[in-house]
PDB file of C-alpha atoms in Angstrom:
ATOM      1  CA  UNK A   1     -96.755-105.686 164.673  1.00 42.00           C
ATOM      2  CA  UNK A   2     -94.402-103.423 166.219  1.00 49.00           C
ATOM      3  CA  UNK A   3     -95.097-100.290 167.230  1.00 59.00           C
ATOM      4  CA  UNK A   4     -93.675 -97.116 165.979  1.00 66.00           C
ATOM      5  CA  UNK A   5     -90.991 -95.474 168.506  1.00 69.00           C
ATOM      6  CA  UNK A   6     -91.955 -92.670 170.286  1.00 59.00           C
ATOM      7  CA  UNK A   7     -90.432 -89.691 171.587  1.00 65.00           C
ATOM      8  CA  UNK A   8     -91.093 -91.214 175.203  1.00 56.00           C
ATOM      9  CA  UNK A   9     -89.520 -93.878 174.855  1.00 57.00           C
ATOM     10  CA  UNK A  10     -86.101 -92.181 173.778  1.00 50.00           C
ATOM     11  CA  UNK A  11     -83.171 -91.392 176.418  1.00 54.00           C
ATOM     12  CA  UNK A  12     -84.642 -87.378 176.554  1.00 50.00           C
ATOM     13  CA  UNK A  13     -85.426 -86.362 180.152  1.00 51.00           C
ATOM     14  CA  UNK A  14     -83.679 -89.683 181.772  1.00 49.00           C
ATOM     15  CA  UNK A  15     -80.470 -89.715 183.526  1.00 54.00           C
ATOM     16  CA  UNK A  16     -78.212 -91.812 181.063  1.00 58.00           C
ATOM     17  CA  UNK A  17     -75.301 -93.565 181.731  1.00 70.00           C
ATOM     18  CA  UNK A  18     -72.663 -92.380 179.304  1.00 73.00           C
ATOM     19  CA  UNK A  19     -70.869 -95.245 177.176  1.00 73.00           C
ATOM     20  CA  UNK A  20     -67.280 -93.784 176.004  1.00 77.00           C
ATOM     21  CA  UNK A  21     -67.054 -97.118 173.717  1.00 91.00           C
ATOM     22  CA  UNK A  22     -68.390 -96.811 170.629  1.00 96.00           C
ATOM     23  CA  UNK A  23     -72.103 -98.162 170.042  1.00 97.00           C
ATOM     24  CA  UNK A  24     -73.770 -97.686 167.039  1.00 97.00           C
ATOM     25  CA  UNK A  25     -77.343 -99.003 168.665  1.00 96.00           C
ATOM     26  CA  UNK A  26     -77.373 -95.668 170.941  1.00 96.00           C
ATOM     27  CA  UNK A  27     -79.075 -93.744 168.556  1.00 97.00           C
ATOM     28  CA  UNK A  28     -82.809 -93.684 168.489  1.00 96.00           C
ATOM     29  CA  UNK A  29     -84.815 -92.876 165.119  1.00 97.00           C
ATOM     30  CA  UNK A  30     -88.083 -91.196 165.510  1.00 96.00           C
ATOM     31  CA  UNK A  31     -90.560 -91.472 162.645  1.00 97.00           C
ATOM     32  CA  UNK A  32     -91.354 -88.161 160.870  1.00 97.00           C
ATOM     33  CA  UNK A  33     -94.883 -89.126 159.788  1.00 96.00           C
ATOM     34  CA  UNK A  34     -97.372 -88.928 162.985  1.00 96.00           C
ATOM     35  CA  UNK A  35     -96.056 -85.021 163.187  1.00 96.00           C
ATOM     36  CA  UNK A  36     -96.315 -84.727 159.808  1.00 97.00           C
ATOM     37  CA  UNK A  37    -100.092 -85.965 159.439  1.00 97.00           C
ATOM     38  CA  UNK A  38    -100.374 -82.976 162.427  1.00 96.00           C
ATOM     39  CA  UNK A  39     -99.975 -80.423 159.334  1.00 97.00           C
ATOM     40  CA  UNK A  40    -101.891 -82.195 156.322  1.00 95.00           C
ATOM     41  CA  UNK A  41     -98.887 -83.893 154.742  1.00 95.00           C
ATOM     42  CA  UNK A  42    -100.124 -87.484 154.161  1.00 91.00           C
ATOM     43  CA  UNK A  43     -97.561 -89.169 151.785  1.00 86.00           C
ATOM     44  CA  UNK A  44     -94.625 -87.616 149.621  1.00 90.00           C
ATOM     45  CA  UNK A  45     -94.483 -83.505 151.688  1.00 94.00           C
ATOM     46  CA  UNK A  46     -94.576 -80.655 149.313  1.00 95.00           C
ATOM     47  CA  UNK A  47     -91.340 -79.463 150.259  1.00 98.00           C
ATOM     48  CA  UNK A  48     -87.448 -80.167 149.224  1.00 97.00           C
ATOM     49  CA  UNK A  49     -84.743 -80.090 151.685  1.00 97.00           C
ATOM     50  CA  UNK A  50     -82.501 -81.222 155.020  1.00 96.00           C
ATOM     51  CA  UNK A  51     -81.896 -81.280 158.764  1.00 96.00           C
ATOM     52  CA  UNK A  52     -78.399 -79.317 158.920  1.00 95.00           C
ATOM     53  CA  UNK A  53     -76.555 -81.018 162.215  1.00 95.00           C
ATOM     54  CA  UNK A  54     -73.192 -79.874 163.680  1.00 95.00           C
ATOM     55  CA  UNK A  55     -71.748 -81.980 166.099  1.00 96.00           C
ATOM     56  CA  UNK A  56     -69.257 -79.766 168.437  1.00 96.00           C
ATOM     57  CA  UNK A  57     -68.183 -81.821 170.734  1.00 96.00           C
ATOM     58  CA  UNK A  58     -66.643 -85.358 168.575  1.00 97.00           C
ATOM     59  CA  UNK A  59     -63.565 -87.277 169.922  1.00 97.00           C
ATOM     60  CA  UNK A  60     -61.474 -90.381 169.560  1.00 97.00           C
ATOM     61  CA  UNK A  61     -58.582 -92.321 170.090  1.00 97.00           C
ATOM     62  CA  UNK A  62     -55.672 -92.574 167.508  1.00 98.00           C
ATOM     63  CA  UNK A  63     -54.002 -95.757 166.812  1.00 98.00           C
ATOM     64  CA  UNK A  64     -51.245 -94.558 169.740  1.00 98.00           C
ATOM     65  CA  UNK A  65     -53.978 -94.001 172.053  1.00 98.00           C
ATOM     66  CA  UNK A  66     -53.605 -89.829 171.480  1.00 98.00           C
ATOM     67  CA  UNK A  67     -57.189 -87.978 171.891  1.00 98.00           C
ATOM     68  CA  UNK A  68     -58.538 -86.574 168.913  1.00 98.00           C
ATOM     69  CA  UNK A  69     -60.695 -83.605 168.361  1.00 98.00           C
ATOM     70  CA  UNK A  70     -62.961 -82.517 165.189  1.00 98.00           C
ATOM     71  CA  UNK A  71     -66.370 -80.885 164.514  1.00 96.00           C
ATOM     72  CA  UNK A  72     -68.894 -82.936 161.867  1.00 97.00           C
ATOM     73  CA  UNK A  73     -71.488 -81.503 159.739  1.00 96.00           C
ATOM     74  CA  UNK A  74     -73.950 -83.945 159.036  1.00 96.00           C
ATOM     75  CA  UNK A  75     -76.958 -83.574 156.176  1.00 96.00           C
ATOM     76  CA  UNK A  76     -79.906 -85.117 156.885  1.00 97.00           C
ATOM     77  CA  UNK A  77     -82.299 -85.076 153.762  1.00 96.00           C
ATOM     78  CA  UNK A  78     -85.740 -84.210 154.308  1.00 96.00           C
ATOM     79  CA  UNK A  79     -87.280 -87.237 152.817  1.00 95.00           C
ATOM     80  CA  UNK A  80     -86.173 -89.858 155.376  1.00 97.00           C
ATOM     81  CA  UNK A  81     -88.543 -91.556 156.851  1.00 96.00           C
ATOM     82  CA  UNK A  82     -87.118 -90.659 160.463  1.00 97.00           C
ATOM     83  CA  UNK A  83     -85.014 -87.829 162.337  1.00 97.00           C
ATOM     84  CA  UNK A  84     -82.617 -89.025 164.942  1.00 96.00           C
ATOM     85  CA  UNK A  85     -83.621 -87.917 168.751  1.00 95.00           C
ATOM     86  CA  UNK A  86     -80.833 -85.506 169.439  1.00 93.00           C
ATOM     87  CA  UNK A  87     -79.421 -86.793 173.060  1.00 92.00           C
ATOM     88  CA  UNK A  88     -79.605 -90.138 171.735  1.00 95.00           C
ATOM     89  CA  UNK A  89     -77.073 -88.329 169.107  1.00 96.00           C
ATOM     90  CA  UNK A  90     -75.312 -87.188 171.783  1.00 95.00           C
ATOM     91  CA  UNK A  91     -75.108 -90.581 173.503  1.00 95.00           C
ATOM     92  CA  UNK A  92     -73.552 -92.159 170.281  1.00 97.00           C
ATOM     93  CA  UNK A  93     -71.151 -89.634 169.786  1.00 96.00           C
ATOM     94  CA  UNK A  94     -69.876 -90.108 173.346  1.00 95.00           C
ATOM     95  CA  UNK A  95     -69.305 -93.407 172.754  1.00 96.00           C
ATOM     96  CA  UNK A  96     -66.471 -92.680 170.127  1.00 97.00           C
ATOM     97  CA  UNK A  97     -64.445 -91.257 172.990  1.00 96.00           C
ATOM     98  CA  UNK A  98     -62.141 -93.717 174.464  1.00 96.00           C
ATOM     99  CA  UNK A  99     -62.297 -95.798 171.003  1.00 97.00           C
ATOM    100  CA  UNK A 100     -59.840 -96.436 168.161  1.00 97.00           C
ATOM    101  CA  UNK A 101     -60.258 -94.893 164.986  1.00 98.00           C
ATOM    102  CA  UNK A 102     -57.606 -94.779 162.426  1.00 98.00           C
ATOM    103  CA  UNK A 103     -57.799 -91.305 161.399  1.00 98.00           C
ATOM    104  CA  UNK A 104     -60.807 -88.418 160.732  1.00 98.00           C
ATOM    105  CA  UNK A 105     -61.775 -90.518 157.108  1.00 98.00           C
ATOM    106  CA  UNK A 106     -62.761 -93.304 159.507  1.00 98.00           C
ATOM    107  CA  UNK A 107     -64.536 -91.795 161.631  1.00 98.00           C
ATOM    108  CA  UNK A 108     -66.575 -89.849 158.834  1.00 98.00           C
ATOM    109  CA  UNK A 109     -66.854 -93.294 157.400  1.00 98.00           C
ATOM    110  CA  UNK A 110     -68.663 -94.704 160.661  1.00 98.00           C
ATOM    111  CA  UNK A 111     -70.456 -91.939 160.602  1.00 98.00           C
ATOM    112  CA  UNK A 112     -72.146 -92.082 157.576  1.00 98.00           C
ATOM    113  CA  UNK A 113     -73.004 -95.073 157.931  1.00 97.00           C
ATOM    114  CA  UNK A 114     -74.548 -95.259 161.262  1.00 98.00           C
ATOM    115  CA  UNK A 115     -76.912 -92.115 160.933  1.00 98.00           C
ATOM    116  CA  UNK A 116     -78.047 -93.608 156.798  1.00 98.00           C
ATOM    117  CA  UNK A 117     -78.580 -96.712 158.630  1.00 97.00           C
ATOM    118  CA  UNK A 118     -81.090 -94.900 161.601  1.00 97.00           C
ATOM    119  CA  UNK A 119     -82.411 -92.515 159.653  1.00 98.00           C
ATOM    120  CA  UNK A 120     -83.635 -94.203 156.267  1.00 97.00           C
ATOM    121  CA  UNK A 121     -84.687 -97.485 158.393  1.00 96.00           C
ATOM    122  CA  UNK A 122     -88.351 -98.890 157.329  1.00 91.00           C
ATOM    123  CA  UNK A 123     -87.777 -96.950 154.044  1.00 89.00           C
ATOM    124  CA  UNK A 124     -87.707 -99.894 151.992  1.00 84.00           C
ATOM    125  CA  UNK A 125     -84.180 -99.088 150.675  1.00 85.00           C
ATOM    126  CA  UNK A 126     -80.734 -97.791 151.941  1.00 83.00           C
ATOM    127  CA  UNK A 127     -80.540 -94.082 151.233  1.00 93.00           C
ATOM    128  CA  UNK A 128     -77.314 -91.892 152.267  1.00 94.00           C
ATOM    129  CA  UNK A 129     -76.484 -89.136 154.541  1.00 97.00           C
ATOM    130  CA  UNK A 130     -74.041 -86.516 154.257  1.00 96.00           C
ATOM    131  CA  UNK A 131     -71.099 -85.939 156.630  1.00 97.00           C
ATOM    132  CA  UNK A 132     -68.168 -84.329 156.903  1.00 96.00           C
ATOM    133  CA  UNK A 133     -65.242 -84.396 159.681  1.00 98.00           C
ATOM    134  CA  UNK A 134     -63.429 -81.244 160.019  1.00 97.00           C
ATOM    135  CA  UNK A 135     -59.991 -81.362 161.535  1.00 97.00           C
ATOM    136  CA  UNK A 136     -58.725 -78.441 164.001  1.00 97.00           C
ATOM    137  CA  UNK A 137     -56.220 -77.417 160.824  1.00 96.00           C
ATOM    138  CA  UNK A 138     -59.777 -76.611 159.245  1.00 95.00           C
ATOM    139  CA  UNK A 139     -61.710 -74.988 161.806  1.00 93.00           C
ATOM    140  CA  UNK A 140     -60.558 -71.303 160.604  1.00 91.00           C
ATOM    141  CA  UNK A 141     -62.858 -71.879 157.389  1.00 87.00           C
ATOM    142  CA  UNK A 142     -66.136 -71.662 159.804  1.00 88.00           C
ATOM    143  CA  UNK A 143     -67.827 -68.575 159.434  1.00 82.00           C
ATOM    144  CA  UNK A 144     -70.318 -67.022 161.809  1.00 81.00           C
ATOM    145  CA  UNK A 145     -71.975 -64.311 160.388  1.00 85.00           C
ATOM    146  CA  UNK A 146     -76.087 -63.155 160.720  1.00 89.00           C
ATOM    147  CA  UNK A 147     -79.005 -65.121 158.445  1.00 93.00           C
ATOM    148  CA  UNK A 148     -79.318 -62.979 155.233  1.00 94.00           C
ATOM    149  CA  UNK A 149     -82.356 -61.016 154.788  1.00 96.00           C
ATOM    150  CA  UNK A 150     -84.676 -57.939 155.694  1.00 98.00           C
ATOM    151  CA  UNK A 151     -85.317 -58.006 159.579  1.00 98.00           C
ATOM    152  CA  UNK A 152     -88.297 -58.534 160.781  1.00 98.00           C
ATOM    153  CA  UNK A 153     -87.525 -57.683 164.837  1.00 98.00           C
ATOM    154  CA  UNK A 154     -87.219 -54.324 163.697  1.00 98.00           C
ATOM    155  CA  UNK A 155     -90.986 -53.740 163.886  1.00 98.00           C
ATOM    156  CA  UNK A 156     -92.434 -52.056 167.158  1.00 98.00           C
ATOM    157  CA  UNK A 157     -95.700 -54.632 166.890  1.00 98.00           C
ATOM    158  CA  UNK A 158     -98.126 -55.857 170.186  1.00 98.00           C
ATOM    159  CA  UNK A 159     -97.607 -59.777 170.770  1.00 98.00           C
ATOM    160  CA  UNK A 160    -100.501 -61.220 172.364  1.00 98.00           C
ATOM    161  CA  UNK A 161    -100.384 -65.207 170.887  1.00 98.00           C
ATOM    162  CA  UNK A 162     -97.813 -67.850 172.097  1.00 98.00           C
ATOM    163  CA  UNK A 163     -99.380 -71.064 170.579  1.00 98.00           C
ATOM    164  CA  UNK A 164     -98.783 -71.382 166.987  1.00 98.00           C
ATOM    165  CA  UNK A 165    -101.626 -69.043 164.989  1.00 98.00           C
ATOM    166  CA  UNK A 166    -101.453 -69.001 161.431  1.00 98.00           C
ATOM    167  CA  UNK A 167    -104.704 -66.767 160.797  1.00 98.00           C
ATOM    168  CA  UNK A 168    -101.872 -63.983 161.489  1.00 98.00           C
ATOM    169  CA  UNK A 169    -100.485 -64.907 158.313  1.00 98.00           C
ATOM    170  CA  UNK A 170    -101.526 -62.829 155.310  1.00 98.00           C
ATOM    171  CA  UNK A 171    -100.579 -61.892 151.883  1.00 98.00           C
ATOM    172  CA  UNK A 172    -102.293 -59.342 149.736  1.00 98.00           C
ATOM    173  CA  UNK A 173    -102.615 -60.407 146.400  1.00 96.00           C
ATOM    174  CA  UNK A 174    -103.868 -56.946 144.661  1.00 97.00           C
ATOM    175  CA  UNK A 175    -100.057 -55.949 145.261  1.00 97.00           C
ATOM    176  CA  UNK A 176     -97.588 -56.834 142.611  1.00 97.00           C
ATOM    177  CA  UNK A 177     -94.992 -59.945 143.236  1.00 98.00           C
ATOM    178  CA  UNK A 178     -92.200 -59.726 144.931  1.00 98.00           C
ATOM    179  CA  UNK A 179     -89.171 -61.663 145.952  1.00 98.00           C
ATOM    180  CA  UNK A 180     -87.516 -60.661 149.140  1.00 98.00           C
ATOM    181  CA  UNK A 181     -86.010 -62.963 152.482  1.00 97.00           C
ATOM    182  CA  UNK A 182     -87.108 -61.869 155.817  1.00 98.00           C
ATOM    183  CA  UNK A 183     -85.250 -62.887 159.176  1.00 97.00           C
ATOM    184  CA  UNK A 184     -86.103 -62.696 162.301  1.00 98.00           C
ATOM    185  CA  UNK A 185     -84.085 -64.059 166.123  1.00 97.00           C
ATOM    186  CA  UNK A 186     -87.124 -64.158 167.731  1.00 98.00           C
ATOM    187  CA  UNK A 187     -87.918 -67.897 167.059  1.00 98.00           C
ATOM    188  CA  UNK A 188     -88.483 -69.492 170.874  1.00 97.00           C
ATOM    189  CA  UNK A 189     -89.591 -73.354 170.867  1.00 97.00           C
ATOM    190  CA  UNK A 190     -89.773 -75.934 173.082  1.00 95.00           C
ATOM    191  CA  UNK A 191     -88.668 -79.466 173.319  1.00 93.00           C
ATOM    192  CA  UNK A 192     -91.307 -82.124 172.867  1.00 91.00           C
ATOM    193  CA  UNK A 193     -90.714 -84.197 175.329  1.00 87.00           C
ATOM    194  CA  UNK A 194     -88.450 -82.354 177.933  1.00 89.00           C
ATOM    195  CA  UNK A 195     -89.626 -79.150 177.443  1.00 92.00           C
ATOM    196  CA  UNK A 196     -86.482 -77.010 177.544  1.00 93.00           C
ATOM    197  CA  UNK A 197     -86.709 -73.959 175.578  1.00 95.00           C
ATOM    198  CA  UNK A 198     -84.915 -74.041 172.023  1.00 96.00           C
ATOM    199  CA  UNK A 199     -83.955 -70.555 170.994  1.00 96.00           C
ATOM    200  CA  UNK A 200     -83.198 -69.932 167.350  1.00 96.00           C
ATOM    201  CA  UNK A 201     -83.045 -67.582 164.170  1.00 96.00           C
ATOM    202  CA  UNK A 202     -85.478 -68.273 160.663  1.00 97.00           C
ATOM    203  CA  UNK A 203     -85.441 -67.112 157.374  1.00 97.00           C
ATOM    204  CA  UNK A 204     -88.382 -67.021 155.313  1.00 98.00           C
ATOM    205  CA  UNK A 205     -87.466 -66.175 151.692  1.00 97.00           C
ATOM    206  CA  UNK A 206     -90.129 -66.010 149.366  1.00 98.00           C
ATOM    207  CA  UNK A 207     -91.798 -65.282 145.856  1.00 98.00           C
ATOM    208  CA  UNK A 208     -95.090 -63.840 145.580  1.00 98.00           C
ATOM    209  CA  UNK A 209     -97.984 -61.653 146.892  1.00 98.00           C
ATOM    210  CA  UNK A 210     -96.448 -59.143 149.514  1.00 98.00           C
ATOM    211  CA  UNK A 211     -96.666 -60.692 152.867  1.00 98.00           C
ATOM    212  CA  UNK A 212     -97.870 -59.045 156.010  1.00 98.00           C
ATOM    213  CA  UNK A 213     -94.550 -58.464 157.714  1.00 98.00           C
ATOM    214  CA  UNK A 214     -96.082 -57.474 161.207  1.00 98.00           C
ATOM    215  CA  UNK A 215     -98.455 -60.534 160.938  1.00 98.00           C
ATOM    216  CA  UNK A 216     -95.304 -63.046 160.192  1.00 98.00           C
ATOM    217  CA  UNK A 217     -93.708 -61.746 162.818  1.00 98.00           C
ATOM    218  CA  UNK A 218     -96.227 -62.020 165.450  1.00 98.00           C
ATOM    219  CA  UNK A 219     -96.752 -65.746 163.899  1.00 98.00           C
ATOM    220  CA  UNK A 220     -93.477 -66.527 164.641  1.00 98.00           C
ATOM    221  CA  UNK A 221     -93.612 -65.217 168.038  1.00 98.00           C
ATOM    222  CA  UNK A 222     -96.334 -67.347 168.484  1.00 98.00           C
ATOM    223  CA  UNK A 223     -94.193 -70.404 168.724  1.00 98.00           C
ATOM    224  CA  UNK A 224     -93.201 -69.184 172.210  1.00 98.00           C
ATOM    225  CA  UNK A 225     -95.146 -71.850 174.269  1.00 98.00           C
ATOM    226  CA  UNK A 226     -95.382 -74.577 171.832  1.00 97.00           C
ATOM    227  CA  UNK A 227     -93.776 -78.076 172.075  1.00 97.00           C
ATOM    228  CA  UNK A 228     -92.000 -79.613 169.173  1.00 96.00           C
ATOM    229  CA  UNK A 229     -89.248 -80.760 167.494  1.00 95.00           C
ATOM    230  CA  UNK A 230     -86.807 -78.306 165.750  1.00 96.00           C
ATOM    231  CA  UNK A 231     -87.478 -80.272 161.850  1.00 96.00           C
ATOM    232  CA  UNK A 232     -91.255 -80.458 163.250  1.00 97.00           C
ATOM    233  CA  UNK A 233     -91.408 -76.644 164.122  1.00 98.00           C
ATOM    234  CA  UNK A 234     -89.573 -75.690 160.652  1.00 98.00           C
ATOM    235  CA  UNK A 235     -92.054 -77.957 158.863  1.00 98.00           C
ATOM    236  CA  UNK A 236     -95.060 -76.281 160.092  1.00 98.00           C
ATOM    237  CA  UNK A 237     -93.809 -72.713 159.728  1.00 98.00           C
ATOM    238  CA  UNK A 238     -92.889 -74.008 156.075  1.00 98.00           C
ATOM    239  CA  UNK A 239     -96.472 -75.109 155.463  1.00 98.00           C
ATOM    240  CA  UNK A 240     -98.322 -72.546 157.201  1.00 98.00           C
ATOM    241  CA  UNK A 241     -96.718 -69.856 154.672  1.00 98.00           C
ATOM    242  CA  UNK A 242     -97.147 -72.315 151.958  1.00 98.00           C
ATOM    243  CA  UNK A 243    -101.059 -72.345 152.273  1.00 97.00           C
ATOM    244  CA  UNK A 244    -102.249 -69.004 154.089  1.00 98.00           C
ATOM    245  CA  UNK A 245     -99.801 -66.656 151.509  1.00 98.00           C
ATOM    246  CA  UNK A 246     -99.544 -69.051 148.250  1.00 98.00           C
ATOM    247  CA  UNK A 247     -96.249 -67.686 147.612  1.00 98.00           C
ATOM    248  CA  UNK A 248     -94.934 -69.319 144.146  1.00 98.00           C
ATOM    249  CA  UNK A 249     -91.750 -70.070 145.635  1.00 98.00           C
ATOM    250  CA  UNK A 250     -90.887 -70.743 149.125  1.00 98.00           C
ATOM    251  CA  UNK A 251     -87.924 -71.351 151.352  1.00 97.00           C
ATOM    252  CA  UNK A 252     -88.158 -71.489 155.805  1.00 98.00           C
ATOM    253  CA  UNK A 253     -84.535 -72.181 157.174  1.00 97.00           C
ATOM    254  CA  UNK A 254     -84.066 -71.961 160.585  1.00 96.00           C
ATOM    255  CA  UNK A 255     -80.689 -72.112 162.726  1.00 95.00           C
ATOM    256  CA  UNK A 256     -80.963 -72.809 166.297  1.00 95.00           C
ATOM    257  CA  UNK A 257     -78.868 -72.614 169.479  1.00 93.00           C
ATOM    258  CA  UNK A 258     -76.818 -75.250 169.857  1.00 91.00           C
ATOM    259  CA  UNK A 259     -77.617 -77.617 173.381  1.00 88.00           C
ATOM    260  CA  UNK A 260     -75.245 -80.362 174.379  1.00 88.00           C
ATOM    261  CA  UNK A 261     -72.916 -79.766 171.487  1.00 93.00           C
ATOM    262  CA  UNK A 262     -75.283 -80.002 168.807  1.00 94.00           C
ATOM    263  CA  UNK A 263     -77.286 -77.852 166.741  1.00 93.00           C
ATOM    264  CA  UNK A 264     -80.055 -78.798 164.260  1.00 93.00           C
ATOM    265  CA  UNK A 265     -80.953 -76.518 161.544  1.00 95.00           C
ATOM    266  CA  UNK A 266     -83.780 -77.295 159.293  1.00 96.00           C
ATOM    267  CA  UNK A 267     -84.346 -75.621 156.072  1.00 97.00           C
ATOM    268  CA  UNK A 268     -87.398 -76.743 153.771  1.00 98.00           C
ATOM    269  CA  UNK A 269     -88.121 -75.335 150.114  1.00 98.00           C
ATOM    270  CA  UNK A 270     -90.651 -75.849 147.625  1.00 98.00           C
ATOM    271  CA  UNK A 271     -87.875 -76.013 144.584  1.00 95.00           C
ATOM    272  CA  UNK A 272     -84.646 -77.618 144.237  1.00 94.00           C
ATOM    273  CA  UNK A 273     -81.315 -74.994 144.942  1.00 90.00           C
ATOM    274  CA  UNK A 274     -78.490 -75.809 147.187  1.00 87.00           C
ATOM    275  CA  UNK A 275     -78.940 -76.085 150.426  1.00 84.00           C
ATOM    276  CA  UNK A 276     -77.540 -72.880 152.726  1.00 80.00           C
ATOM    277  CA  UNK A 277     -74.396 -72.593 153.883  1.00 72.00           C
ATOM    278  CA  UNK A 278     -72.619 -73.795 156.831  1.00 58.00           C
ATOM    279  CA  UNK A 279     -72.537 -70.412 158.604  1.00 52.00           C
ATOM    280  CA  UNK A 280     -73.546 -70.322 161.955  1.00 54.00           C
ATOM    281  CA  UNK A 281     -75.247 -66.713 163.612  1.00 54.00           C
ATOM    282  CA  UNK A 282     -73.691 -65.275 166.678  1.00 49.00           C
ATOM    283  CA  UNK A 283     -75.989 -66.703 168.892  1.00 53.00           C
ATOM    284  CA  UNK A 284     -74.945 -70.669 167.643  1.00 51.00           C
TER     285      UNK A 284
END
């Protein structure tokens, strides 16, 4: 039987040589499941959602050998049974460089097909993934603007964990419900197998018992050393809140920096509702 591709096997941390002709078998699936098992999710996860990509940096040739330029926004839904590693991403969208594509539709069409192809392989049946090309002529429509929501950074608290720590996490269930989004920019990661910092911003929206703000915020902080994934980190946060505050509804997006002209933004929820906006923060 073959074994399961793992993050150290991938292209991250290697020189690579760059192929500027398109190739399809650059990109590198990782299975979601091992990291998943990591937080008590055996099976179907308790959560909704996607892995927001934008791809910055995408270019081909026209039929008259003219460069073209566009950004993509691709949807990864949440219940694939793999992520893509992201310089593998990378790789395969270099390869598109110095080859032929009829116009931005064809491209979009490759596209999608590729990444559903990567991404829902071993499911047992061919899912989809979203993707859209956006032309220069459409740029103007992207909007950067902060996450939504009641800052958390605002608080004057003492930090003292860096490893993940949920037993900061409280609600107090004598207090009424409420429903209320809280944001903070303080999210700091770190690559899995590289270890490069990833720097981003989360939103935690949320109905239920009244949740210790200074608590979630030194929780988050608390990511500051650890090593995972972006999807991996969201997933935990997601579940952490989920089973230390038993909110009734739940939604963890988080947007992070973007590093070799890509950014990956998870966002998990516990009921169906359309997934965020396209909007990156100043910091993306």
């Amino acid at each position: 039987m073959t074994s399961a591709p793992r993050p150290e096997d991938s292209q991250l941390g290697k020189a690579s040589a760059y192929a500027d002709r398109y190739d399809p078998g650059l990109l590198f699936p990782l299975p979601r499941a091992p990291k998943r098992a990591e937080i008590g999710i055996a099976g179907a996860p308790p959560f909704l959602g996607a892995d927001l990509w934008t791809a910055f940096e995408l270019s081909w040739l026209n039929p008259r050998g003219k460069p073209q330029v566009a950004l993509a926004h691709i949807t990864v839904p949440c219940e694939t049974p793999n992520i893509v590693e992201s310089k593998s991403f990378k790789l395969y969208l270099n390869s598109f460089n110095q080859s032929v594509f009829d116009d931005a539709e064809a491209v979009q069409t490759r596209l999608r097909a590729d990444l559903a192809e990567a991404v829902w392989r071993g499911a047992g049946r061919q899912g989809s993934v979203g993707v859209r090309v956006l032309t220069p002529a459409q740029w103007p429509q992207e909007r950067v603007a902060p996450l939504d929501g009641l800052s958390l950074d605002r608080l004057d608290v003492e930090c003292t964990h860096y490893t993940p720590a949920p037993e900061l996490l409280r609600a107090d269930a004598s207090q009424p419900a409420v429903e209320e989004a809280l944001v903070s920019d303080l999210l700091k990661s770190n690559c899995l197998v590289t270890g490069q910092p990833d720097w981003g911003s989360v939103r935690i929206a949320y109905t239920g018992a009244p949740i210790d703000q200074a608590g979630l915020l030194r929780y988050l902080v608390s990511f500051r050393n650890h090593h995972e994934f972006h999807e991996q980190c969201v997933e935990r946060i997601f579940m952490d809140v989920w089973t230390r505050c038993r909110p009734t509804r739940l939604s963890v997006t988080a947007r992070y920096t973007r590093r070799g002209g890509l950014d990956i933004n998870p966002w998990r929820t516990s009921h169906p509702q359309q997934p965020p906006d396209n909007v990156r923060t100043a910091r993306q």
